[in-house]
C-alpha cells in the first residue's frame, strides 16, 4: 500500500497540474496518476534492454519491478562507491584490507551486492568486506567508546582545510612567486612604524608598505593525518 504521506503529496502535486492544464479538466486525480505512471514506465523501458512491465498501478497500490526499485538507490550507491574509491586511492589508505559496513543502509542487500562486486576479494581492490551483527548500533557504540576513551582512535584525518585571510609583503611575495599574477584589487598599503621608541617623533617615522590583501594562510590542510599526542601548531600574527 502507498503511505499516506505519498498519497497526500501526489494529490497536492496532481491537483496543481490539473489547474494548469485546462484541456484535462475532466481527468480526476487517479487518471492523472495513472498517466504519470505510464509515462515513467515508457521512458524507463526505453532505457532498458527488457521491455517487461516495470510499473503497475492498481487503485491505491503501486507495484514496482525489481529493476525500478534498485534504480531508486543507484544514485546514492554510485556516490558511496566513488567516495570509497577516492579514499582507497590516497596514500594513507593504500594498505587497507578490510571494509566494515555500518549504519542502517549497510543492511541493504543491493548495496552489499554492488560493494562486494566492486571492492570484494575477487576485484582489483581485494578487500574483505563484513557487516557487524548490529550495524545500526555499531555507529552509536563507536561514538560512545571514542567519547569515554579518546585514545580509542589513534589518529584522525582532517576533513577540511582551515585557515584565515592575512596580508603579505608585496616585495617578498614577488621574490618567492615571480611568475604569479597579482590582481590589482588585492594590492594595498599598510602603514607601519619604522621604529617604536615611544617619543613624540614616532609619527614622523611612519611609512606605507605595499602588501597583498586576503592571502589565505592555511592552519591545517585537508587529508592531513593528526595522531593522538601531536603538539598543536601555534601561529603568531601581527595585528
mmCIF file of C-alpha atoms in Angstrom, residues 41 48 55 105-106 109 128-129 174 230:
data_model
loop_
_atom_site.group_PDB
_atom_site.id
_atom_site.type_symbol
_atom_site.label_atom_id
_atom_site.label_comp_id
_atom_site.label_asym_id
_atom_site.label_seq_id
_atom_site.Cartn_x
_atom_site.Cartn_y
_atom_site.Cartn_z
ATOM 1 C CA UNK A 41 7.155 3.239 -17.408
ATOM 2 C CA UNK A 48 16.444 -0.907 -20.582
ATOM 3 C CA UNK A 55 5.243 -0.276 -13.022
ATOM 4 C CA UNK A 105 21.735 1.431 4.908
ATOM 5 C CA UNK A 106 24.525 -1.143 5.180
ATOM 6 C CA UNK A 109 21.315 -6.499 0.095
ATOM 7 C CA UNK A 128 37.493 -8.271 2.987
ATOM 8 C CA UNK A 129 34.014 -6.729 3.418
ATOM 9 C CA UNK A 174 57.169 38.750 -5.822
ATOM 10 C CA UNK A 230 50.682 15.596 18.330
#
